[in-house]
PDB file of C-alpha atoms in Angstrom:
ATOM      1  CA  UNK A  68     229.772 -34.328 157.649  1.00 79.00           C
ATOM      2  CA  UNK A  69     227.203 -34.008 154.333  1.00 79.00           C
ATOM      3  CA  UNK A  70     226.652 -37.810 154.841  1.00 85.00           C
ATOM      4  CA  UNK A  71     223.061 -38.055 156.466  1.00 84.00           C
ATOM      5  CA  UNK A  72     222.967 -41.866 156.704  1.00 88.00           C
ATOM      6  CA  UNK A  73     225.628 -43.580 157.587  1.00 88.00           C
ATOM      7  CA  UNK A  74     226.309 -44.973 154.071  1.00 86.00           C
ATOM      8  CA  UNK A  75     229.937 -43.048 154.149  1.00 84.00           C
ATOM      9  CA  UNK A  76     230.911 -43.588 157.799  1.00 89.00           C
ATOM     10  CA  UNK A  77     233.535 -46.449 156.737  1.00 88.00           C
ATOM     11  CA  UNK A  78     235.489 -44.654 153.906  1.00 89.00           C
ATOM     12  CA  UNK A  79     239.091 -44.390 154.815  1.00 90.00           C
ATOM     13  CA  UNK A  80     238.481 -45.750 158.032  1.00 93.00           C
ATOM     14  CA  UNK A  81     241.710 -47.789 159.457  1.00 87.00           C
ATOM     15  CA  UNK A  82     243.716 -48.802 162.432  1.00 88.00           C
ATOM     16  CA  UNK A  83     242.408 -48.907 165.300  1.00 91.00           C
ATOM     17  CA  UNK A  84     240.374 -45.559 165.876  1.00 94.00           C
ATOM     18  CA  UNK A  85     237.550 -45.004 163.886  1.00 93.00           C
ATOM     19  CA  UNK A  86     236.568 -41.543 163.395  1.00 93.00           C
ATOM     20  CA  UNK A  87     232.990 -40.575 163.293  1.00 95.00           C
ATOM     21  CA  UNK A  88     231.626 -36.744 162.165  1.00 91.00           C
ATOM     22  CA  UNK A  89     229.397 -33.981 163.821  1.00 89.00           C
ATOM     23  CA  UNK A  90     227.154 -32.074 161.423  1.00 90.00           C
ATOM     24  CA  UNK A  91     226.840 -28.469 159.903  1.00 87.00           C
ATOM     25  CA  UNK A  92     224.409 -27.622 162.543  1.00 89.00           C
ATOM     26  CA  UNK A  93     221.391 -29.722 162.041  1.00 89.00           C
ATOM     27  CA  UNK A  94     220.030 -32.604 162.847  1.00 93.00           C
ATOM     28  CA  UNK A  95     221.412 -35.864 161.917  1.00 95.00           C
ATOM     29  CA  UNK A  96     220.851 -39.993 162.240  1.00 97.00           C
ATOM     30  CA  UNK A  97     223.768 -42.423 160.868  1.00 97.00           C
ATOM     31  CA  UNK A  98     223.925 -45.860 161.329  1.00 97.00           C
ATOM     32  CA  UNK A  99     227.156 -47.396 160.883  1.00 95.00           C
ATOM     33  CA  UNK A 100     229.157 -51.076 161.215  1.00 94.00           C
ATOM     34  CA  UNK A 101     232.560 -51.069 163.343  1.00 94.00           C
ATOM     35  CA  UNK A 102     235.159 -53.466 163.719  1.00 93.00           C
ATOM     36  CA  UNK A 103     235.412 -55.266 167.273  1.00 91.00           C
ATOM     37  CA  UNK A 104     238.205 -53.821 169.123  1.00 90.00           C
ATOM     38  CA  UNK A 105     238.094 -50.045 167.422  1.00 91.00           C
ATOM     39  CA  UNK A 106     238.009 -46.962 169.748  1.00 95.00           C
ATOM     40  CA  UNK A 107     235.705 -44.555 168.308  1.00 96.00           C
ATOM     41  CA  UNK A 108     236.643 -40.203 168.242  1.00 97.00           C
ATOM     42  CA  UNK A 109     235.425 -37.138 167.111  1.00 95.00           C
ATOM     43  CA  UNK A 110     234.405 -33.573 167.237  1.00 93.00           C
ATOM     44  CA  UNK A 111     231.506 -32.481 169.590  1.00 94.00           C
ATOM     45  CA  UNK A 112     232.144 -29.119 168.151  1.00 93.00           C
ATOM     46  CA  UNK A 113     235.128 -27.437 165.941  1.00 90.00           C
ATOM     47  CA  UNK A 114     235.785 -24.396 164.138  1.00 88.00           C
ATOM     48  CA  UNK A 115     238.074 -22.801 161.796  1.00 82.00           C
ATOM     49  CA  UNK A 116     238.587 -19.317 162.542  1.00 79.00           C
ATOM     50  CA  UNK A 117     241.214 -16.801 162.270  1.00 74.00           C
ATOM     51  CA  UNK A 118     242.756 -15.153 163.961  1.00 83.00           C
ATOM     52  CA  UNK A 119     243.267 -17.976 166.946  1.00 85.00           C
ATOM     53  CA  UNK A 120     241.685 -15.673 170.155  1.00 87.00           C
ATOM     54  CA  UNK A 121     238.167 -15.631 168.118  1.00 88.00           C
ATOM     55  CA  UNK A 122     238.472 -19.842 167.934  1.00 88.00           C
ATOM     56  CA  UNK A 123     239.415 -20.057 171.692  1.00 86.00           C
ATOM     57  CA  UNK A 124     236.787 -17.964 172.854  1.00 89.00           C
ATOM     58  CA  UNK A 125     234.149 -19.650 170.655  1.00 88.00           C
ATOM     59  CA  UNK A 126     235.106 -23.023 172.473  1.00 87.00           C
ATOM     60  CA  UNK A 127     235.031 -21.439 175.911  1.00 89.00           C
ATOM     61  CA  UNK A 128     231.407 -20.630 174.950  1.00 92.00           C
ATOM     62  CA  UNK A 129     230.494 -24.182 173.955  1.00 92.00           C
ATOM     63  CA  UNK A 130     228.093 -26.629 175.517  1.00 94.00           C
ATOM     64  CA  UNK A 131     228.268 -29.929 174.658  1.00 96.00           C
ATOM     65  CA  UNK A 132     227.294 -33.432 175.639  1.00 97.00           C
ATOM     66  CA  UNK A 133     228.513 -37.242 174.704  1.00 98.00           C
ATOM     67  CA  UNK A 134     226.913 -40.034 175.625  1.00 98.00           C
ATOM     68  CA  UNK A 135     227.755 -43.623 174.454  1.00 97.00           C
ATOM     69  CA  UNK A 136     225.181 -46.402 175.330  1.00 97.00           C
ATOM     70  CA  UNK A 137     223.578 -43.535 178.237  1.00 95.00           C
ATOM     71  CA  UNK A 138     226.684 -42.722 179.773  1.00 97.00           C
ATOM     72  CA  UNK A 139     228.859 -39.656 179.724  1.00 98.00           C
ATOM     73  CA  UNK A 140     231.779 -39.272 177.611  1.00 98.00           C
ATOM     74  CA  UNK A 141     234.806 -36.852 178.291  1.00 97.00           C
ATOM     75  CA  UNK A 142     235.124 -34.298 176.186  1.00 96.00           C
ATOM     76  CA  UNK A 143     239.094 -32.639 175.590  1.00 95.00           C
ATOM     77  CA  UNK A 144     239.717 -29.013 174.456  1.00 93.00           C
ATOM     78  CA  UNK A 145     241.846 -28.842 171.724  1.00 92.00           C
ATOM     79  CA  UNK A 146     243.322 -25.553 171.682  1.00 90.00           C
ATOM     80  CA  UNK A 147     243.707 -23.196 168.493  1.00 92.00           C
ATOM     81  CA  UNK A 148     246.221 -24.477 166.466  1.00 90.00           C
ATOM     82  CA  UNK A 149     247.271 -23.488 162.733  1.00 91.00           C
ATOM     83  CA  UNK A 150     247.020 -25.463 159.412  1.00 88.00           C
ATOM     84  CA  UNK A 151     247.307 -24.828 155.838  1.00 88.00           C
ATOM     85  CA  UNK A 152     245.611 -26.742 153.386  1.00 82.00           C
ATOM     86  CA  UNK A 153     244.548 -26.747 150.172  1.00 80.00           C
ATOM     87  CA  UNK A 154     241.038 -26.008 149.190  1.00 73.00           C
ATOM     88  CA  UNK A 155     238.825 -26.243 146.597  1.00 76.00           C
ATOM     89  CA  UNK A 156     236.261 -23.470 145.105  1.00 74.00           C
ATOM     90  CA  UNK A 157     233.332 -23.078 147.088  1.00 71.00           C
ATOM     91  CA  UNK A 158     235.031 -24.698 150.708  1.00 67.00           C
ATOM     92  CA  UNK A 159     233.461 -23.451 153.664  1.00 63.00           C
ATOM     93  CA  UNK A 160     236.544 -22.163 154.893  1.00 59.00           C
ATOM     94  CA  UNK A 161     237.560 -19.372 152.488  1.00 62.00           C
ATOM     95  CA  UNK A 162     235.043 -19.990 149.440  1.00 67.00           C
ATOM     96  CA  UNK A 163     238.301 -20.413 147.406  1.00 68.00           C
ATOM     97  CA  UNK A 164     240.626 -22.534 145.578  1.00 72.00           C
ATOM     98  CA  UNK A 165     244.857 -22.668 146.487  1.00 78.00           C
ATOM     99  CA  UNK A 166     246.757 -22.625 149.809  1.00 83.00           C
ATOM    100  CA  UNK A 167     244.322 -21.755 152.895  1.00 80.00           C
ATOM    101  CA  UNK A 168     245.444 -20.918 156.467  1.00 83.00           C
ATOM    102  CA  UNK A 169     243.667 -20.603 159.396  1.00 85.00           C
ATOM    103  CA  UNK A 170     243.318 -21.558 162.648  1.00 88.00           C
ATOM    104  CA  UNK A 171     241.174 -24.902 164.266  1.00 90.00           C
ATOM    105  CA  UNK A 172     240.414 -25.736 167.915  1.00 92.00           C
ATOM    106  CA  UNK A 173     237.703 -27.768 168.877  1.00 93.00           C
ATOM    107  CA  UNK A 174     235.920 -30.046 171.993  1.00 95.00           C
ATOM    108  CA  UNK A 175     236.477 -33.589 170.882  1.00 95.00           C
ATOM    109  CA  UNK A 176     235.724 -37.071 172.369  1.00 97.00           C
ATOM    110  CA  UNK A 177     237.460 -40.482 172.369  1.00 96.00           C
ATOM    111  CA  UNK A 178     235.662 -43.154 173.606  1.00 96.00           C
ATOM    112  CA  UNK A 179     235.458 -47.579 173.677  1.00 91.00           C
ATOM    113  CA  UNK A 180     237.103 -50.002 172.253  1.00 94.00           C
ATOM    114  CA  UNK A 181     233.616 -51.321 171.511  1.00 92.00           C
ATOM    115  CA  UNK A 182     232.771 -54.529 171.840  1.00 92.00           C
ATOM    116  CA  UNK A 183     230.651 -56.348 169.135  1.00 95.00           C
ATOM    117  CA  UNK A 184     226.906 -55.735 169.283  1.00 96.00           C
ATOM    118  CA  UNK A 185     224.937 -52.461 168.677  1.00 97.00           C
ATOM    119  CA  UNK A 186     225.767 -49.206 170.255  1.00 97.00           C
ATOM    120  CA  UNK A 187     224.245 -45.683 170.372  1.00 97.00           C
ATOM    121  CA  UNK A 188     226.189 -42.814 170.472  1.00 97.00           C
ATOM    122  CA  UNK A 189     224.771 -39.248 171.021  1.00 97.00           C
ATOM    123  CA  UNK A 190     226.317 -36.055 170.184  1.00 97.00           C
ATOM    124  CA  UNK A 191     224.938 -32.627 171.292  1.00 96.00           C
ATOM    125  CA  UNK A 192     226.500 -29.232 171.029  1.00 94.00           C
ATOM    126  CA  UNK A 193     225.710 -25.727 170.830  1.00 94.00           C
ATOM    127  CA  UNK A 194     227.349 -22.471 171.043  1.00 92.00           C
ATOM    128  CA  UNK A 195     225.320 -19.465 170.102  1.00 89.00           C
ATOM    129  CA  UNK A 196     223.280 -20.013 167.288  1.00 91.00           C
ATOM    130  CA  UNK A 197     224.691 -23.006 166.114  1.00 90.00           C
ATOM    131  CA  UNK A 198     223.387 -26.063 167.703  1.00 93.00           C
ATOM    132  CA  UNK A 199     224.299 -29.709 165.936  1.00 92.00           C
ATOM    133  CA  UNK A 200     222.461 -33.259 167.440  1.00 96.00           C
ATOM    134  CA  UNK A 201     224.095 -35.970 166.008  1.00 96.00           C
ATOM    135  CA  UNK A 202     223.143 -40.127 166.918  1.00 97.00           C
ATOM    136  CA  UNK A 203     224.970 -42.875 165.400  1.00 97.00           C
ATOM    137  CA  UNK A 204     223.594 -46.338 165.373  1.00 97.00           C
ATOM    138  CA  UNK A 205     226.978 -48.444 165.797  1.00 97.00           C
ATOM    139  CA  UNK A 206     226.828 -51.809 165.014  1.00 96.00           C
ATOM    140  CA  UNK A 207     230.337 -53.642 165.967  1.00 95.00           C
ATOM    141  CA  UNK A 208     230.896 -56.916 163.635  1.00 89.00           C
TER     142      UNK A 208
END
């Protein structure tokens, strides 16, 4: 999500899906290259919250919009769920090191495969204060 250009978007990528990234809530322009073939996902808007009610009725809230190449993609509710991790100092989740839990839910899009040539992809989404405008440049090799 801290990657501003692009210059990140294919690190770890593999298989068939090809995940791309909203922002923290600004503005942000990435161009990337895709394989042929490769679906593209992602969050429109996410949050980890706890307890799980305060994440579900943050999503019920949100207002988002996809659009690949001008035209409307779905966007899917994922419902609160729980996960542990483990973070480092400073995350933006608890601010500490060790074992976190919380809770995640989020409005998320799947969209293609795409076929070779350039793409745009546009993702908008606010929900109170927070507003994020992501647009990839996708360029399928």
């Amino acid at each position: 999500m801290s990657d501003t250009s692009g210059a990140y978007c294919g690190r770890g990528q593999h298989g068939d899906v090809w995940l791309v990234a909203g922002s923290f809530g600004e503005t942000v322009r990435r161009k990337c290259s895709v394989p042929a073939g490769t679906r593209i996902a992602g969050p429109a808007l996410n949050l980890w919250a706890t307890p799980a009610d305060e994440c579900n009725a943050w999503l019920a809230e949100g207002v988002v919009a996809v659009r690949l190449d001008a035209e409307d993609v779905p966007v899917t509710t994922i419902a609160a769920e729980p996960v542990t991790f483990s973070g480092v100092a400073d995350n933006v989740v608890s601010g500490r090191a060790g074992k976190v839990r919380t809770t995640v839910c989020g409005l998320w899009f799947s969209a293609g495969p795409l076929s070779p040539g350039e793409h745009t992809l546009s993702i908008v989404g606010k929900n109170g204060t927070f507003r994020l405008n992501v647009a990839y440049t996708l360029t399928v090799r």
